[in-house]
XYZ file of C-alpha atoms in Angstrom:
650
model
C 41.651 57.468 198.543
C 43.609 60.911 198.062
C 43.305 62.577 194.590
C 47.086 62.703 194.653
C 46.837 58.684 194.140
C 44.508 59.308 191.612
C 46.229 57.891 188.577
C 43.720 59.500 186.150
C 43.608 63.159 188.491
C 47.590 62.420 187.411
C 46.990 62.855 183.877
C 44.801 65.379 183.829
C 47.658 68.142 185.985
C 49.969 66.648 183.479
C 48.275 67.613 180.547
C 47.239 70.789 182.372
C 50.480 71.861 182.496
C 51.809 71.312 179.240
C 48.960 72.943 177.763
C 50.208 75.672 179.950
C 53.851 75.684 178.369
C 52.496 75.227 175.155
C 50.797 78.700 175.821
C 53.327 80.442 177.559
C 56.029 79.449 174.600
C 53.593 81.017 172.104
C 52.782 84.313 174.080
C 56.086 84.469 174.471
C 57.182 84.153 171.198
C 54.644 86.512 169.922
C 55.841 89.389 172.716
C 59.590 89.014 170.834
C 58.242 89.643 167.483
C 56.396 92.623 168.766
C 59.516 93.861 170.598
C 61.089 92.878 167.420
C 59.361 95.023 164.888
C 59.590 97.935 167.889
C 62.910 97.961 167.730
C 63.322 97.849 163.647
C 60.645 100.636 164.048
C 63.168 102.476 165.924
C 66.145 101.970 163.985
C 64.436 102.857 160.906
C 63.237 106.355 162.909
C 66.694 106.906 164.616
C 68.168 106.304 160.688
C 65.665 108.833 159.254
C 66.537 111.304 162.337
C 70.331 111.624 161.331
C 69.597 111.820 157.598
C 67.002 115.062 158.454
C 70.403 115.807 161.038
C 72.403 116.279 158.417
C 70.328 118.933 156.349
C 69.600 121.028 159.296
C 70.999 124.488 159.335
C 71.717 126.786 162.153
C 68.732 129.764 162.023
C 71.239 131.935 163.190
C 74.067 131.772 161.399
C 72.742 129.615 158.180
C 75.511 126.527 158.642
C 75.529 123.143 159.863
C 74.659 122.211 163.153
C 77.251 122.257 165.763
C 77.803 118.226 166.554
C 80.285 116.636 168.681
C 82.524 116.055 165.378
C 82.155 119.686 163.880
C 83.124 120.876 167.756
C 86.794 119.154 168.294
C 87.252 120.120 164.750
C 86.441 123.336 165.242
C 89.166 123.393 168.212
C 91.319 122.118 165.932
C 91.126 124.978 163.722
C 91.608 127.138 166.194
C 94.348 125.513 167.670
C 96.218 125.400 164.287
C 95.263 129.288 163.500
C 97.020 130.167 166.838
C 100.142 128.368 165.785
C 100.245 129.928 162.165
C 99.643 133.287 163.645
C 102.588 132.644 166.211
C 104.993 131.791 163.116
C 103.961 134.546 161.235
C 105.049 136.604 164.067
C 108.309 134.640 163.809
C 108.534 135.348 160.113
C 107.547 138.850 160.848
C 110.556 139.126 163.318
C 112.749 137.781 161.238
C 112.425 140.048 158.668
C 112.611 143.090 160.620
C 115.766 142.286 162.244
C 117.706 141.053 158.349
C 115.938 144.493 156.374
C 115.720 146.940 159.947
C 112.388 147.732 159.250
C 109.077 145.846 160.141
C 107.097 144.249 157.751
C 104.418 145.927 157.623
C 103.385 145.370 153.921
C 103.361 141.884 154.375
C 100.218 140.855 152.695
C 98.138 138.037 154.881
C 98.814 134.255 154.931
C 96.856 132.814 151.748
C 95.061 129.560 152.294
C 96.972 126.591 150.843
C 96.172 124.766 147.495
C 94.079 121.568 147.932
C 96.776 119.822 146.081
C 99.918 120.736 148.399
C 103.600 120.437 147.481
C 104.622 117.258 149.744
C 107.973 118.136 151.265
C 108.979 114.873 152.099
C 108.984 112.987 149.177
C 108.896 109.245 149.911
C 109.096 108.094 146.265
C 112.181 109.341 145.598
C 113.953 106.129 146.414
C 117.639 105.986 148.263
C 120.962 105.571 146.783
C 120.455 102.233 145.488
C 117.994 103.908 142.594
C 120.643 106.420 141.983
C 120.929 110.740 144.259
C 117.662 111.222 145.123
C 117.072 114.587 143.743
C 115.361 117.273 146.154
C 112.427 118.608 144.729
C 111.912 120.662 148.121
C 113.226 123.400 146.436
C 109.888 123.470 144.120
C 108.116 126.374 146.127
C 104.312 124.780 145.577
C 103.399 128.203 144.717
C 101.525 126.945 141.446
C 98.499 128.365 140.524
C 95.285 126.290 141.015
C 92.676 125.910 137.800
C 89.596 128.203 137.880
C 87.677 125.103 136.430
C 84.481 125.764 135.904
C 82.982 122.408 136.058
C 81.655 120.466 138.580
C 84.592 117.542 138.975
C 82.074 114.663 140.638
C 82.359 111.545 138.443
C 79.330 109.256 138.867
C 79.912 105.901 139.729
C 78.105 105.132 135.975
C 80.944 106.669 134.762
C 83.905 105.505 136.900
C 83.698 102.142 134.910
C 83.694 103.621 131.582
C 86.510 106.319 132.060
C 88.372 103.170 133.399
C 87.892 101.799 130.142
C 89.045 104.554 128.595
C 92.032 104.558 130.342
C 93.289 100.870 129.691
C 92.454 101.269 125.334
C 94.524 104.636 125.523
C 97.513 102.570 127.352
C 97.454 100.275 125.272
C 97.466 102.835 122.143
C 100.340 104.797 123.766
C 102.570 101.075 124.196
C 101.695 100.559 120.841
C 103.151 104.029 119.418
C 106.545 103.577 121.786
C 107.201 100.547 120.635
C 106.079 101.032 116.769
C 108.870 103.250 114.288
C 108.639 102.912 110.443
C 106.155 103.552 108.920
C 104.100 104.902 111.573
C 106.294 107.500 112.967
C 108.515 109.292 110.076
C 111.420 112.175 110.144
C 110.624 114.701 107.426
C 113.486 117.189 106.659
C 115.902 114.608 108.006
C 116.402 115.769 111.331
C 116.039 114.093 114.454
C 112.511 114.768 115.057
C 109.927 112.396 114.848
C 105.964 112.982 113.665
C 103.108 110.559 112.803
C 102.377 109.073 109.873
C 98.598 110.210 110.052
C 97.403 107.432 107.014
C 99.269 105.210 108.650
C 98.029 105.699 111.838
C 94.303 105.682 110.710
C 94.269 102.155 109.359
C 96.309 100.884 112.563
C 93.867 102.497 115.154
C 90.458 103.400 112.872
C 88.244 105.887 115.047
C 84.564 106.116 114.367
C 83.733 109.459 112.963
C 86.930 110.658 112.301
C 85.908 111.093 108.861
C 83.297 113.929 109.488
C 85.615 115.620 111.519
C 85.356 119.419 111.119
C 88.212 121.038 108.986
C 89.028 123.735 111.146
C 90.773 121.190 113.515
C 94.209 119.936 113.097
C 96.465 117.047 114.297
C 99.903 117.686 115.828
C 101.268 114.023 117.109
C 105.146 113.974 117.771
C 107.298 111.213 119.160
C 111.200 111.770 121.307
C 113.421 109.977 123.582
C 116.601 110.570 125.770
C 117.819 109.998 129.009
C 117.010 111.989 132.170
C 119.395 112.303 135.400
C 116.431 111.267 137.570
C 115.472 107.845 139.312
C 112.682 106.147 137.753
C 110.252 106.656 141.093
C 110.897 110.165 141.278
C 109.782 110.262 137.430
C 106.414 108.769 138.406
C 105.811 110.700 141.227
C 106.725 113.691 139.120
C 104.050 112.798 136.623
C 101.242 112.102 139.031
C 101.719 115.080 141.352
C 100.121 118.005 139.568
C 101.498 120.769 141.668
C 105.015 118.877 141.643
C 103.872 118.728 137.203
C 103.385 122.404 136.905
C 106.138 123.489 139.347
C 108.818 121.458 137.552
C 107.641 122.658 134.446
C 106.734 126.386 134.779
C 107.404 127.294 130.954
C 105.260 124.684 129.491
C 102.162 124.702 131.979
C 100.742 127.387 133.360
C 98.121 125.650 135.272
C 97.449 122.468 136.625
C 95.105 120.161 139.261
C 94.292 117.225 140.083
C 90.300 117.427 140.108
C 89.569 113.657 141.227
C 91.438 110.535 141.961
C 89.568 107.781 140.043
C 91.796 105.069 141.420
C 94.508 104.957 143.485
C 97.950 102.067 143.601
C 98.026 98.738 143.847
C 99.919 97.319 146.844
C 101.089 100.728 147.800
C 102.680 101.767 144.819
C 101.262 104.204 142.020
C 100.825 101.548 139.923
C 96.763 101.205 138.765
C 96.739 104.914 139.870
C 94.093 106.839 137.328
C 94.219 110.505 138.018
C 91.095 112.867 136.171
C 93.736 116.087 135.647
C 93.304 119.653 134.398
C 95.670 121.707 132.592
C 96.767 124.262 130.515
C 99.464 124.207 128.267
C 101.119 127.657 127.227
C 103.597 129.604 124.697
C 105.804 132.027 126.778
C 104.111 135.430 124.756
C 100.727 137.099 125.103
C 99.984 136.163 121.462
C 99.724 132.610 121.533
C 96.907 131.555 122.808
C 96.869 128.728 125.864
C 95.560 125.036 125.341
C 93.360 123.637 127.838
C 92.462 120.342 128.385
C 90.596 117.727 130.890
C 92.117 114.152 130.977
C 92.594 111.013 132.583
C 96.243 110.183 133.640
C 96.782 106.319 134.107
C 99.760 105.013 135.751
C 100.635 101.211 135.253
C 104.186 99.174 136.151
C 104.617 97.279 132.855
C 107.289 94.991 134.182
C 110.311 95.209 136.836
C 112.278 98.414 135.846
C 109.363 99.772 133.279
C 106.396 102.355 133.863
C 104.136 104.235 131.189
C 102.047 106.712 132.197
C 99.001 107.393 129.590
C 96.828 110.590 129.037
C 93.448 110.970 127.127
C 90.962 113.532 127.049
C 87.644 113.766 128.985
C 84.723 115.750 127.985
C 83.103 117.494 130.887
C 81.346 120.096 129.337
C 78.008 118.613 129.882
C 78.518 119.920 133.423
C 78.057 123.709 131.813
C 75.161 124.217 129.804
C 76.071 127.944 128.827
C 79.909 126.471 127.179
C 80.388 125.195 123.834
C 82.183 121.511 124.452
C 85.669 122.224 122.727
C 86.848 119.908 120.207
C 90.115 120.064 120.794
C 91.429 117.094 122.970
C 94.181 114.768 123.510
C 94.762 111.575 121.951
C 96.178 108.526 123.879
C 99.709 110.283 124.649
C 102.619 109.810 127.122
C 105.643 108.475 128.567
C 107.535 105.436 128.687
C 110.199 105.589 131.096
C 112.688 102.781 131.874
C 115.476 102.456 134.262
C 119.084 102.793 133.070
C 122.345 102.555 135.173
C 123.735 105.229 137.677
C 120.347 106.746 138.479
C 118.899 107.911 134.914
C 115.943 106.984 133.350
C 114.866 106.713 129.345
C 111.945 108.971 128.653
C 110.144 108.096 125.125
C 107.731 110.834 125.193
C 104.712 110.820 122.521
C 102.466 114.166 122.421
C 99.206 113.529 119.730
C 96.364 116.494 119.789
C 93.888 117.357 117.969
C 93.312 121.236 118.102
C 90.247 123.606 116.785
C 91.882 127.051 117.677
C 88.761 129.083 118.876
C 91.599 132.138 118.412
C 94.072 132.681 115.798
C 97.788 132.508 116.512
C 99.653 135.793 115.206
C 100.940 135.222 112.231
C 104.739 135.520 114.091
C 104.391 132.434 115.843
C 102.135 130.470 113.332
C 105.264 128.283 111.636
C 106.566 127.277 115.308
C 102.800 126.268 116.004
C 102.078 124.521 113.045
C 105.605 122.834 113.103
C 104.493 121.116 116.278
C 107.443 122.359 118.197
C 105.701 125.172 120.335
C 103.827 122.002 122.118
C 105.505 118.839 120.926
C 107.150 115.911 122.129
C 110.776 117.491 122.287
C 109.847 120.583 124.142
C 108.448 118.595 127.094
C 111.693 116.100 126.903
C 114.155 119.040 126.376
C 112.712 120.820 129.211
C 112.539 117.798 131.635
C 115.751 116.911 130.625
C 116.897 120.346 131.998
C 115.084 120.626 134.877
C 116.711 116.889 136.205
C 119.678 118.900 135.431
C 119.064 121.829 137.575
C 118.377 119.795 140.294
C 121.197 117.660 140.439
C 123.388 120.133 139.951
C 121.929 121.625 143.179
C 122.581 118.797 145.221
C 125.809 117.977 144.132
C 128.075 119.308 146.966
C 130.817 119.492 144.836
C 132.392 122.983 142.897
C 128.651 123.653 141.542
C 129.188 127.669 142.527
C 131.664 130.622 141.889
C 131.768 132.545 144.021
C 134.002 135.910 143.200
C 133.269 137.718 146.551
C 132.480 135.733 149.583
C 128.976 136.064 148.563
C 127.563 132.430 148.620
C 129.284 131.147 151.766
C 127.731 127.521 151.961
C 125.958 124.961 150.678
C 122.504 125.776 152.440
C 123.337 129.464 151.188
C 123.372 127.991 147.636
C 119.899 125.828 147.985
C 118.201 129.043 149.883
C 119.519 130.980 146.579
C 118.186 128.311 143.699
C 114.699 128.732 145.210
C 114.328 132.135 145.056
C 115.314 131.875 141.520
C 113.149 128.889 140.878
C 109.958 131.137 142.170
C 111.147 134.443 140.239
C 111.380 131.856 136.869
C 107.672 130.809 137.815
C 106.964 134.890 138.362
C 107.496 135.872 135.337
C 106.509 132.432 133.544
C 102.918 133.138 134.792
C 102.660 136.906 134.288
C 103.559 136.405 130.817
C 100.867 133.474 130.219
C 97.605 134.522 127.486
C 95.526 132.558 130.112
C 91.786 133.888 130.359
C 92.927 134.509 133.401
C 95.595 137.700 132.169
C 93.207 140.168 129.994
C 95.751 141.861 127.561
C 95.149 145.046 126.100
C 96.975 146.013 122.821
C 98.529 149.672 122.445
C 99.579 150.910 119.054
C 103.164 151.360 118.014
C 106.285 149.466 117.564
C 104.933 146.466 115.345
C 102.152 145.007 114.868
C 102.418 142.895 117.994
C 102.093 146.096 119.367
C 103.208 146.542 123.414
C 100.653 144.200 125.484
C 99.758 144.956 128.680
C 97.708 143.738 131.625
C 97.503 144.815 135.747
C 96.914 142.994 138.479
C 96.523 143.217 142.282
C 99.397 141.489 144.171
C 98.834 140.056 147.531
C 100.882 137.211 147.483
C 103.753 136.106 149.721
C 106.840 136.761 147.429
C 105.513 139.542 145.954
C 105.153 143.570 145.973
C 102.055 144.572 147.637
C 99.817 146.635 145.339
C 98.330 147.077 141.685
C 101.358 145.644 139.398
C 101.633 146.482 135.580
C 103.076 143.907 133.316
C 104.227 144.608 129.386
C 105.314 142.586 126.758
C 105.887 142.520 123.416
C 106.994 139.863 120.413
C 109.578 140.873 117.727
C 111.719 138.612 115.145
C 114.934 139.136 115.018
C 116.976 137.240 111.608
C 119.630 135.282 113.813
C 119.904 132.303 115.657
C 118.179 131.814 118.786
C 121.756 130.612 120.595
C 123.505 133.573 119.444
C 120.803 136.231 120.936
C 120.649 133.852 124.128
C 124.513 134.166 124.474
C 123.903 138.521 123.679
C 121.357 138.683 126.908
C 122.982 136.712 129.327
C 126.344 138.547 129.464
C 127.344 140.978 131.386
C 129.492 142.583 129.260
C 126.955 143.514 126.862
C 123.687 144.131 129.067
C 124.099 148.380 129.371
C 123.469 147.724 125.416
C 119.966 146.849 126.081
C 119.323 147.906 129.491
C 117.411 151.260 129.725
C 117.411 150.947 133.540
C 121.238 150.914 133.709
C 121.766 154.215 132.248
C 124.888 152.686 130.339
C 126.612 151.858 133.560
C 128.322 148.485 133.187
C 127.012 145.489 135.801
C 130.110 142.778 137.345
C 128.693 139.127 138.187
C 129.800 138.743 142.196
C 128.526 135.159 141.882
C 127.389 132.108 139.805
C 125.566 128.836 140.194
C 126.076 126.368 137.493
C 122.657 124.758 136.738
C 123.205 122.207 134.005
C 125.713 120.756 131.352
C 125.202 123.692 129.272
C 127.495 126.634 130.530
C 124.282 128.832 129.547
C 122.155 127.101 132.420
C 122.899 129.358 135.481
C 122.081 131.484 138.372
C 124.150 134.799 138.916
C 124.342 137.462 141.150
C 125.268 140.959 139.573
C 126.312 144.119 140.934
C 126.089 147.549 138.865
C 129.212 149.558 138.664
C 127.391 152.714 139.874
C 128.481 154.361 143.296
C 124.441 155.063 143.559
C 123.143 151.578 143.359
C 125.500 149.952 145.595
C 122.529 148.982 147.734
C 121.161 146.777 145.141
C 122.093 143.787 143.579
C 120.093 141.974 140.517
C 119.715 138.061 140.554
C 119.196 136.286 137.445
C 118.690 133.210 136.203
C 119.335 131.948 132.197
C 118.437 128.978 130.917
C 118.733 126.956 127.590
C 117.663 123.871 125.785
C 116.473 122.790 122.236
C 113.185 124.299 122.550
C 113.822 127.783 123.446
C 115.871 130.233 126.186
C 115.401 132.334 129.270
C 117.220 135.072 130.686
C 115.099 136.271 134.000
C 116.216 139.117 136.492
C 115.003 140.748 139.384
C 116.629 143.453 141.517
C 116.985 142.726 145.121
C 118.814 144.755 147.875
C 121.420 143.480 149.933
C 119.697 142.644 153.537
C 117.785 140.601 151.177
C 120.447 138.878 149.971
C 122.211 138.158 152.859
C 119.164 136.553 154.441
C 118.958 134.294 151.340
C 122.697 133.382 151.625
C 122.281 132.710 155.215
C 120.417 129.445 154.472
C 117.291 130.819 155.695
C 113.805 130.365 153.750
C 113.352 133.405 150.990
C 109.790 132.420 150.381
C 108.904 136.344 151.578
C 110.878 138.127 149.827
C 109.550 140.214 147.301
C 110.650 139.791 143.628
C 108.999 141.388 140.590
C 110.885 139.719 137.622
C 111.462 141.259 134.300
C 113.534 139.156 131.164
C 113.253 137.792 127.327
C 112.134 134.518 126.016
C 114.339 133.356 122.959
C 112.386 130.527 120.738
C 113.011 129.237 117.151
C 110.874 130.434 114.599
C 109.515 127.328 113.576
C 111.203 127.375 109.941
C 113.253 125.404 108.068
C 116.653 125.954 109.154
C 116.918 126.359 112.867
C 117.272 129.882 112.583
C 121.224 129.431 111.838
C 122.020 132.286 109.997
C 121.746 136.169 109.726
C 119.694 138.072 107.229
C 119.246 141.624 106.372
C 115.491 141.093 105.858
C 113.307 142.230 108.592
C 110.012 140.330 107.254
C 108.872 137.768 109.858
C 107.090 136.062 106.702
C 110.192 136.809 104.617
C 111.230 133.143 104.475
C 114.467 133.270 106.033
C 115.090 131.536 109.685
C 115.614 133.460 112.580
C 114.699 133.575 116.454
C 111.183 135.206 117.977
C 111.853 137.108 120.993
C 109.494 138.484 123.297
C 110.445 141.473 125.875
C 108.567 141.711 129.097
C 108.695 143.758 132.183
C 106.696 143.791 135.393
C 106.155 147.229 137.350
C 104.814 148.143 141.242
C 102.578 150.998 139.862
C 101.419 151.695 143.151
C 101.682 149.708 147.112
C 97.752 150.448 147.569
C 95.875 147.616 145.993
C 92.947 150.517 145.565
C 95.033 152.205 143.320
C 94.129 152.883 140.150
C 96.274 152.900 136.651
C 97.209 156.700 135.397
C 97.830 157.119 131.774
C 101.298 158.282 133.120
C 102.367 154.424 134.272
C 100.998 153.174 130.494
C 103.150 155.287 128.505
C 106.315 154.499 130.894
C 106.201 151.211 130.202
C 105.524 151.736 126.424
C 108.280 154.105 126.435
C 110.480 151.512 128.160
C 109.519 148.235 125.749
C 109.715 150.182 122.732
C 113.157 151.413 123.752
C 114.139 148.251 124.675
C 113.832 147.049 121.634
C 115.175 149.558 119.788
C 118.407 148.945 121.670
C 118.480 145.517 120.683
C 118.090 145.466 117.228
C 120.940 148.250 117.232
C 122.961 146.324 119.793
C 122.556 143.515 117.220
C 122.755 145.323 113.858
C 119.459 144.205 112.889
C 116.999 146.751 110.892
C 115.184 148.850 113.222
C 112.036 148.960 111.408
């Protein structure tokens, strides 16, 4: 009988071979968790290799390894050097063939700010929000902070400064929408200012009462309407280069140092913004404020935004500063859509200040007032500004032109930004940022003549070592009726030393605003020997204070400006007066024969400032000579003033 027919040999294979499976299966099974924990082995190793990969540095040169990445980006570099080189050539040509010289003092292309002026600005909205006003003519030539803080916020903190955010928009919604008795109007005017009790038993803060009493509280409230589209508002407000360019007179620095959050569904709404900036009084004797904050933007309903600040404290970053106590409270703007393309601002400024430096005694009633950084400044100088711009893109009769000078309309808009940059010139050389060192020489008052030098290598400007002066006097008159003395022609060779008495003729105007005060002119001196030269200024007025800037500029200048083409390099060194109220009772409405500053009456604080090229080598060093020139100059200045203006000379 064959063993194949043996039933039980049968069996026996059968159980053979499943034992076999049975084996196999396992062996198997245990090879693919080996290979398994191999190849977790290996990720974990090829994890740990790029993490060491990214601390390497090159012996060599001390950098980061050169990777794939780092490679095409370094082509890219390259490839975008070559192309700014090859429009700087351009530029270069340009130049040379309008002023028939070559440039060669034109300083080298300057990196650009992290925070960029964006051209093309999509939240301006199109005509069915109302004209879209251009802010391309801002120049994005604002200065950056020198913050000395690491900016990184921990995600610990994140939560908490989001916090922060929502209680201080819901503070600020509470003071817009809150009047008697929390907000009052002492001296029955039109300005409004907390009602600190009041506000202490509405919004108790823990501590307040040990507060130290060298600080102070300035909280002020103001509305009005402003010729600009509620979108371009908010993108205003959380651009920081657009913030400081529209508003060159108020803030002399700002930057965005993180973006917490940004919009919900594409919009700016839920947008929370940790901003720097520093706020500033247009004379060397006021000191600046600076301050960290959050910025929250949030749609409240269809046609309604607020935009919220409140102060940070960073200073743990530093351990060598003092943490400064003064800060913002919850402050901001409510702005709401009204017909035709404006927008209702209700703008609420509340600070609490320790001033680590005492403001002259000349400017202490228009600080302690609150109007030097209030609520209506900020409105009255947006409210300008929106005006300025409008006026610019209105293609209507928005120029005279009294010689052919201002041919078109791109000749106009080339011409506004030249004068927008000399206004932010002379804004920032007169700031009392740590940034300017002033140094006090004796005479005139006891302002004295302030003066500081820097090294200017910036498009726009003269190359070399540039001297700037300035000095503060009071004169017992209003503020409109010295603005009105500086900005016409008919009366400048009483105050200008340069002129040597020669009369000047305006060739050309731009009209800037509603106020016939708010404009850009072009003026010629009546002097066979400066009939190369022509001096562009710009005055400006609203109910915080004046401006009356100038520059001189030669004529193959100006005709590449009235061409159309871009101005950005052409070099201006401005020189002008800032007219402000004096901060008393009384608007400053009438004349005196006192000369006293403290003397009770109201009158207008003026200061005088000039800018001089002391040399074109940036190695260059100041002479004693240049110091008492520009003494000589400021002191004579004023002199001519005050007797222009029949006010005491002492």
């Amino acid at each position: 009988m064959d063993s194949g027919d043996d039933p039980d040999a049968s069996d026996g294979q059968r159980k053979k071979k499943r034992y076999h499976l049975v084996w196999q299966a396992q062996h198997e099974r245990a090879d693919n968790c080996a290979l398994r924990a191999e190849n977790d082995k290996i990720r974990c190793e090829n994890i740990a290799m790029r993490e060491a990969l990214k601390n390497v540095i090159c012996p060599t040169c001390g950098g980061p390894p050169v990777t794939e990445d780092s490679y095409f980006d370094e082509q890219k570099l390259r490839l975008e050097n070559s192309r700014l080189k090859e429009e700087l050539d351009r530029v270069s040509g340009m130049a040379s063939r309008y002023l028939g010289r070559p440039m060669t003092q034109l300083p080298p292309v300057q990196p650009m700010p992290n925070s960029s002026l964006d051209l093309s600005v999509g939240g301006f909205g199109g005509p069915a929000l109302g004209p879209s006003l251009d802010l391309d003519l801002l120049t994005g030539s604002s200065s950056a902070a020198p913050f000395p803080f690491p900016t990184t916020v921990s995600d610990i903190e994140k939560p908490i400064m989001a916090n922060m955010a929502t209680n201080a928009m819901e503070e600020l919604l509470r003071l817009v929408q809150t009047d008697e008795p929390l907000w009052m109007k002492p001296g029955g005017d039109r300005r409004e200012v907390l009602n600190l009790e009041t506000y202490g038993r509405i919004f108790p803060k823990l501590g307040h009462q040990f507060r130290s009493p060298d600080i102070h509280t300035e909280a002020s409230r103001d509305s009005g309407l402003v010729f600009m589209n509620i979108m371009a508002l908010v993108d205003l407000f959380m651009d920081s280069s657009k913030w400081a360019e529209f508003f060159p007179t108020v803030v002399s620095k700002a930057r965005t140092l993180e973006v917490l959050a940004t919009g919900m569904a594409g919009t700016r709404s839920g947008s929370l913004l940790l901003m720097y900036e520093e706020m500033q009084v247009l004379s060397p004797v006021v000191p600046t404020r600076e301050f960290c904050f959050l910025r929250y933007c949030q749609q409240i309903e269809q046609g309604s935004w607020a935009i919220a600040d409140v102060s940070v404290d960073l200073s743990r970053e530093n351990q060598f500063a003092p943490p400064s106590r003064s800060r913002r409270l919850p402050s901001g703007s409510l702005i709401q859509e009204m017909p035709n393309g404006y927008s209702k601002v209700t703008w609420v400024e509340h600070m609490e200040i320790e001033e680590r430096t005492p403001v002259h005694r000349l400017y202490r009633d228009l600080v302690d007032s609150g109007e030097a950084f209030g609520a209506q400044r900020w409105l009255a100088t947006l409210q300008r500004m929106c005006e300025r711009f409008a006026c610019l893109m209105a293609t209507g009769a928005s120029s005279r032109d009294l010689g052919g000078v201002i041919p078109s309309h791109e000749g106009r808009r080339s011409m506004m930004k030249l004068s927008q940059r000399m206004i932010n010139n002379f804004c920032a050389s007169l700031s009392a940022s740590n940034g300017n060192r002033w140094t006090t020489l004796s005479g005139l008052n006891d302002v004295g003549v302030r003066v500081t030098v820097h090294k200017s290598a910036n498009l726009g400007q003269p190359n070399g070592v540039v001297l700037s002066a300035a000095t503060s006097i009071w004169l017992p008159m209003s503020s409109e009726r010295v603005f009105s003395f500086f900005k016409d022609e008919h009366t400048r060779a009483q105050w200008d030393v340069l002129s040597s008495g020669n009369s000047v003729q305006e060739v050309a105007r731009i009209i800037n605003g509603s106020h016939p005060g708010n404009c850009i002119s072009l003026l010629r001196a009546l002097n066979a020997s400066q009939n190369n030269m022509l001096i562009l200024q710009e005055s400006c007025t609203d109910a915080s204070g004046s401006l009356v800037v100038y520059a001189p500029i030669d004529l193959p200048a100006i005709n590449i400006v009235m061409s159309g083409e871009d101005p950005s390099y052409i070099p201006l060194l401005p020189s002008g007066f800032t007219i402000l109220p004096d901060g008393r009772p009384g608007g400053g409405g009438g004349a005196t024969t006192s000369s006293n500053p403290m003397g009770g009456s109201s009158g207008s604080l003026i200061t005088v400032a000039f800018q001089i090229l002391v040399s074109s080598l940036p190695s260059a060093k100041l002479n004693v000579e240049s110091v008492t020139t520009v003494n000589n100059l400021i002191s004579t200045t004023v002199q001519q003033i005050k007797a222009a203006l029949n006010c005491p000379s002492g």
